[in-house]
């Protein structure tokens, strides 16, 4: 016997066929999935009401269907059941879609003439033969609800879906709670409906005047409840994770497509639910923010690197927001760009500067007579300039093509200066052509200009190499970031007296820690080791520069 199978109650207006699991000629079992429908509120699989052979398919992928629409013609193996005809017989029903559930409301026709005002709300056909868990209860006793307003959200193995109210009214009694397992036909609410017949009553003439006296025992307490809560709460919840946000499968799928964390989206739907429009507004805002703040991307992420999640630190205690200076912002962007583009490696070594320090102290009077202070920095500048000429790959930059290096015939060296507004790197030009006293005077003048914000653009450009000295503060080593497009930077820490074995005994030596960071695309490890070794030799005996 052939039977026409229709769409059961899907708890919403329409749904689109996104999967079709059967074809003509297939033999199917009862409760086997036929297709998947996706609506604005849920995606769900529609099961076969009985076993049989498919004789005709009346739908295809992409079709939009609603309750009662024709799906297929089935050659049933057993006796025909009345379940498929239920939607046509009672299209307004929200309860009793299953055959077993129709036997319970048998006394309902007698209530129709009396226009009973309390209506039982049952779980409609949820497209599964098993149970589904209640993950949200969206209303409470006393709430006024509209027709098709969501009452609860169910989640099964196959779908999550919202169960709507079949009519407008006031919630009289809530017969379910969070985490309950419910199935098709289960009683979940009692709804006080003004002037409407119960959903199971077949008689259409139930629009008579409401008979409030019939519900008198429960009417008194229920009447006070709407006054206290005349409308459902529609504020967004303070959810902190995707597991707790209120959103249907279609919204969650949209969020996944855009890579959006739903916990970050502001909800505007009823009862704090996130709508598709909310996700779209969030995505537009993020795109606009990215256009307006390209510089900020350097601090928060880029090149496919996930940004650091925003944290509301005020939750943990008192906070203060201090704006970065323009200099700090530019410096941060430059350092971040260099760190992302340059494969950094740092070579650590130390130099014996015992004799160098003795020489510096001995020349103190000569320097004071010339009006300058001779520090270790001019000596480091002179030694590095000597090595940049001896090892020219350290005085180069990688060509934009990445297929060559550009060697520089000049020797300009920058040195880092700590200022209240941030880090500045003034540049001394032609270091190899200047004396120690000239370098001392120029370094002091440029450092003072940096601290008083008087450096010109020309005085901060053209460096081939950079020195960052923290020796006046302390530390035993660090990993400086290459100031691209330079290929190396020398970090200098605090010199300390160390016992050094001379082959016969330990001798006290003033050892200077060196940290050479370099661009591994241009400089290899052996070359870096040779550089620090040679620098140690030169600083150990500056007379070697005269050879």
Tab-separated table of C-alpha atoms in Angstrom, residues 32-268:
chain	number	residue	atom	x	y	z
A	32	UNK	CA	15.813	6.126	9.435
A	33	UNK	CA	16.826	9.697	8.499
A	34	UNK	CA	15.417	10.858	5.172
A	35	UNK	CA	16.823	14.393	4.913
A	36	UNK	CA	18.179	17.308	6.939
A	37	UNK	CA	16.293	20.595	7.203
A	38	UNK	CA	17.870	23.829	8.380
A	39	UNK	CA	15.798	26.773	9.565
A	40	UNK	CA	16.725	30.012	11.295
A	41	UNK	CA	16.315	28.266	14.635
A	42	UNK	CA	17.528	24.718	14.109
A	43	UNK	CA	18.932	22.068	11.824
A	44	UNK	CA	17.289	18.667	12.198
A	45	UNK	CA	16.980	15.310	10.491
A	46	UNK	CA	13.521	14.150	9.396
A	47	UNK	CA	13.002	10.423	10.109
A	48	UNK	CA	10.843	7.923	8.267
A	49	UNK	CA	7.622	7.183	10.178
A	50	UNK	CA	7.736	3.518	9.114
A	51	UNK	CA	9.637	0.965	7.075
A	52	UNK	CA	9.088	0.550	3.342
A	53	UNK	CA	10.382	1.223	-0.178
A	54	UNK	CA	10.577	4.722	-1.668
A	55	UNK	CA	8.451	4.893	-4.819
A	56	UNK	CA	8.675	8.641	-5.525
A	57	UNK	CA	10.660	11.649	-4.239
A	58	UNK	CA	8.823	14.952	-4.318
A	59	UNK	CA	11.703	17.160	-3.069
A	60	UNK	CA	15.322	17.993	-3.947
A	61	UNK	CA	18.307	19.712	-2.329
A	62	UNK	CA	17.686	23.408	-1.697
A	63	UNK	CA	13.898	23.139	-1.538
A	64	UNK	CA	12.234	25.068	1.286
A	65	UNK	CA	9.616	23.096	3.179
A	66	UNK	CA	7.140	23.676	5.963
A	67	UNK	CA	4.941	21.464	8.079
A	68	UNK	CA	2.557	19.372	5.952
A	69	UNK	CA	4.498	19.669	2.644
A	70	UNK	CA	4.816	16.474	0.586
A	71	UNK	CA	8.140	14.628	0.899
A	72	UNK	CA	7.843	11.249	-0.798
A	73	UNK	CA	5.621	8.281	-1.602
A	74	UNK	CA	6.389	5.184	0.473
A	75	UNK	CA	5.321	1.618	-0.200
A	76	UNK	CA	4.734	0.582	3.412
A	77	UNK	CA	5.622	-2.944	4.520
A	78	UNK	CA	3.104	-3.015	7.378
A	79	UNK	CA	-0.325	-1.651	8.055
A	80	UNK	CA	-0.796	2.029	7.394
A	81	UNK	CA	-0.479	4.349	10.361
A	82	UNK	CA	-2.390	7.518	10.963
A	83	UNK	CA	0.636	9.606	11.920
A	84	UNK	CA	1.356	11.101	8.466
A	85	UNK	CA	-2.157	12.509	8.261
A	86	UNK	CA	-1.885	14.335	11.562
A	87	UNK	CA	-0.434	17.580	10.159
A	88	UNK	CA	-3.195	17.910	7.595
A	89	UNK	CA	-5.910	17.154	10.094
A	90	UNK	CA	-4.699	19.628	12.656
A	91	UNK	CA	-2.230	22.110	11.136
A	92	UNK	CA	-2.517	24.443	14.119
A	93	UNK	CA	-1.504	21.800	16.633
A	94	UNK	CA	1.781	22.088	18.525
A	95	UNK	CA	1.165	18.916	20.555
A	96	UNK	CA	0.422	15.229	19.947
A	97	UNK	CA	2.230	14.623	16.614
A	98	UNK	CA	2.971	10.978	17.460
A	99	UNK	CA	0.279	8.278	17.214
A	100	UNK	CA	0.675	7.238	20.839
A	101	UNK	CA	0.244	10.779	22.051
A	102	UNK	CA	-3.150	11.266	20.389
A	103	UNK	CA	-4.925	8.863	22.674
A	104	UNK	CA	-4.318	10.957	25.798
A	105	UNK	CA	-6.267	14.137	24.920
A	106	UNK	CA	-9.429	12.221	23.987
A	107	UNK	CA	-11.649	14.214	26.453
A	108	UNK	CA	-10.577	17.481	24.776
A	109	UNK	CA	-13.574	17.773	22.401
A	110	UNK	CA	-15.857	18.067	25.402
A	111	UNK	CA	-13.888	21.072	26.602
A	112	UNK	CA	-14.200	22.984	23.349
A	113	UNK	CA	-17.686	24.376	23.892
A	114	UNK	CA	-16.602	25.639	27.316
A	115	UNK	CA	-13.562	27.425	25.783
A	116	UNK	CA	-11.065	26.204	28.411
A	117	UNK	CA	-8.404	28.860	29.084
A	118	UNK	CA	-5.518	26.614	30.245
A	119	UNK	CA	-3.739	24.807	27.423
A	120	UNK	CA	-1.253	21.970	27.775
A	121	UNK	CA	1.982	22.474	25.814
A	122	UNK	CA	3.655	19.267	24.668
A	123	UNK	CA	6.987	18.638	22.967
A	124	UNK	CA	6.286	18.520	19.210
A	125	UNK	CA	7.890	16.043	16.818
A	126	UNK	CA	11.616	16.739	17.317
A	127	UNK	CA	12.732	14.551	14.445
A	128	UNK	CA	14.236	11.819	16.599
A	129	UNK	CA	12.952	8.629	18.170
A	130	UNK	CA	14.986	9.261	21.297
A	131	UNK	CA	15.178	11.990	23.907
A	132	UNK	CA	16.621	15.511	23.807
A	133	UNK	CA	18.125	17.508	26.655
A	134	UNK	CA	16.755	20.911	27.704
A	135	UNK	CA	19.718	23.301	27.506
A	136	UNK	CA	17.715	26.521	27.951
A	137	UNK	CA	14.422	27.430	29.619
A	138	UNK	CA	13.551	30.822	28.170
A	139	UNK	CA	10.377	31.639	30.147
A	140	UNK	CA	9.104	31.407	33.720
A	141	UNK	CA	5.728	31.316	35.454
A	142	UNK	CA	3.879	34.578	34.883
A	143	UNK	CA	5.665	35.496	31.636
A	144	UNK	CA	3.511	36.745	28.797
A	145	UNK	CA	4.428	34.997	25.551
A	146	UNK	CA	3.472	35.548	21.941
A	147	UNK	CA	2.598	32.894	19.405
A	148	UNK	CA	5.802	31.279	18.042
A	149	UNK	CA	7.916	32.780	20.828
A	150	UNK	CA	10.611	30.318	21.917
A	151	UNK	CA	9.922	28.547	25.207
A	152	UNK	CA	12.863	26.152	25.573
A	153	UNK	CA	15.897	24.992	23.606
A	154	UNK	CA	16.473	21.276	23.124
A	155	UNK	CA	19.682	19.576	22.083
A	156	UNK	CA	19.836	16.023	20.754
A	157	UNK	CA	22.565	14.021	19.036
A	158	UNK	CA	21.406	15.359	15.696
A	159	UNK	CA	20.287	18.946	16.293
A	160	UNK	CA	19.623	21.756	18.675
A	161	UNK	CA	16.267	23.464	18.250
A	162	UNK	CA	13.928	25.915	19.896
A	163	UNK	CA	10.414	24.871	20.841
A	164	UNK	CA	7.947	27.693	20.123
A	165	UNK	CA	4.670	28.516	21.841
A	166	UNK	CA	1.661	27.467	19.739
A	167	UNK	CA	-0.368	30.440	20.986
A	168	UNK	CA	-0.161	33.725	22.853
A	169	UNK	CA	-0.848	33.706	26.563
A	170	UNK	CA	0.575	33.647	30.078
A	171	UNK	CA	2.765	30.838	31.399
A	172	UNK	CA	0.645	29.134	34.047
A	173	UNK	CA	2.991	26.338	35.043
A	174	UNK	CA	6.512	25.182	34.065
A	175	UNK	CA	6.697	21.386	34.104
A	176	UNK	CA	10.331	21.019	33.014
A	177	UNK	CA	13.765	22.266	34.052
A	178	UNK	CA	17.303	22.556	32.734
A	179	UNK	CA	19.002	19.255	31.893
A	180	UNK	CA	15.693	17.329	31.759
A	181	UNK	CA	15.487	14.715	28.990
A	182	UNK	CA	12.207	15.039	27.070
A	183	UNK	CA	10.706	13.393	24.019
A	184	UNK	CA	7.907	13.890	21.555
A	185	UNK	CA	4.564	14.371	23.324
A	186	UNK	CA	5.964	15.126	26.796
A	187	UNK	CA	4.061	17.796	28.746
A	188	UNK	CA	6.355	20.778	29.393
A	189	UNK	CA	4.138	23.835	30.111
A	190	UNK	CA	0.619	24.926	30.933
A	191	UNK	CA	-0.373	28.109	29.146
A	192	UNK	CA	-3.287	30.363	30.053
A	193	UNK	CA	-4.823	31.358	26.724
A	194	UNK	CA	-7.508	34.047	26.625
A	195	UNK	CA	-10.442	33.117	24.385
A	196	UNK	CA	-8.761	30.152	22.660
A	197	UNK	CA	-9.577	26.471	22.523
A	198	UNK	CA	-7.091	23.809	23.598
A	199	UNK	CA	-4.678	22.806	20.854
A	200	UNK	CA	-6.034	19.245	20.701
A	201	UNK	CA	-9.658	20.270	20.186
A	202	UNK	CA	-10.753	19.616	16.602
A	203	UNK	CA	-13.759	21.940	16.792
A	204	UNK	CA	-12.964	25.315	15.131
A	205	UNK	CA	-15.780	27.156	16.884
A	206	UNK	CA	-13.843	27.588	20.110
A	207	UNK	CA	-13.548	31.365	19.896
A	208	UNK	CA	-16.417	31.910	22.302
A	209	UNK	CA	-16.181	34.312	25.248
A	210	UNK	CA	-13.560	33.141	27.779
A	211	UNK	CA	-14.955	31.117	30.667
A	212	UNK	CA	-12.627	32.292	33.465
A	213	UNK	CA	-14.801	30.705	36.181
A	214	UNK	CA	-13.810	27.213	35.020
A	215	UNK	CA	-10.147	27.899	35.948
A	216	UNK	CA	-10.989	29.770	39.135
A	217	UNK	CA	-8.855	27.669	41.563
A	218	UNK	CA	-5.664	28.522	39.673
A	219	UNK	CA	-6.690	31.925	38.310
A	220	UNK	CA	-6.141	33.898	41.518
A	221	UNK	CA	-2.422	33.257	41.973
A	222	UNK	CA	-1.795	33.358	38.225
A	223	UNK	CA	-3.460	36.734	37.829
A	224	UNK	CA	-0.973	38.398	40.159
A	225	UNK	CA	2.052	37.001	38.348
A	226	UNK	CA	1.625	38.905	35.040
A	227	UNK	CA	1.437	42.172	36.969
A	228	UNK	CA	4.826	41.490	38.517
A	229	UNK	CA	6.407	40.409	35.227
A	230	UNK	CA	4.383	41.827	32.318
A	231	UNK	CA	6.999	41.054	29.678
A	232	UNK	CA	9.776	38.530	29.149
A	233	UNK	CA	13.303	39.612	29.918
A	234	UNK	CA	15.247	40.383	26.730
A	235	UNK	CA	18.624	41.499	27.989
A	236	UNK	CA	21.826	39.839	26.771
A	237	UNK	CA	23.440	37.408	29.208
A	238	UNK	CA	26.924	37.964	30.526
A	239	UNK	CA	28.259	34.844	28.840
A	240	UNK	CA	31.977	34.350	28.683
A	241	UNK	CA	32.337	31.334	26.403
A	242	UNK	CA	30.774	29.718	23.358
A	243	UNK	CA	29.428	26.921	25.543
A	244	UNK	CA	27.169	29.358	27.391
A	245	UNK	CA	26.004	31.666	24.603
A	246	UNK	CA	22.426	31.420	23.339
A	247	UNK	CA	22.437	30.846	19.580
A	248	UNK	CA	20.809	28.444	17.146
A	249	UNK	CA	22.705	26.096	14.785
A	250	UNK	CA	22.357	28.443	11.791
A	251	UNK	CA	23.935	31.278	13.782
A	252	UNK	CA	26.700	29.013	15.076
A	253	UNK	CA	27.447	27.847	11.530
A	254	UNK	CA	27.655	31.470	10.329
A	255	UNK	CA	30.016	32.270	13.182
A	256	UNK	CA	32.229	29.315	12.267
A	257	UNK	CA	32.377	30.474	8.639
A	258	UNK	CA	33.612	33.910	9.736
A	259	UNK	CA	35.866	32.549	12.481
A	260	UNK	CA	33.931	34.480	15.129
A	261	UNK	CA	33.946	33.604	18.829
A	262	UNK	CA	30.274	33.899	19.789
A	263	UNK	CA	31.238	34.820	23.344
A	264	UNK	CA	32.483	38.172	21.981
A	265	UNK	CA	29.244	39.010	20.107
A	266	UNK	CA	26.641	41.279	21.715
A	267	UNK	CA	23.192	39.637	21.638
A	268	UNK	CA	20.080	41.600	20.678
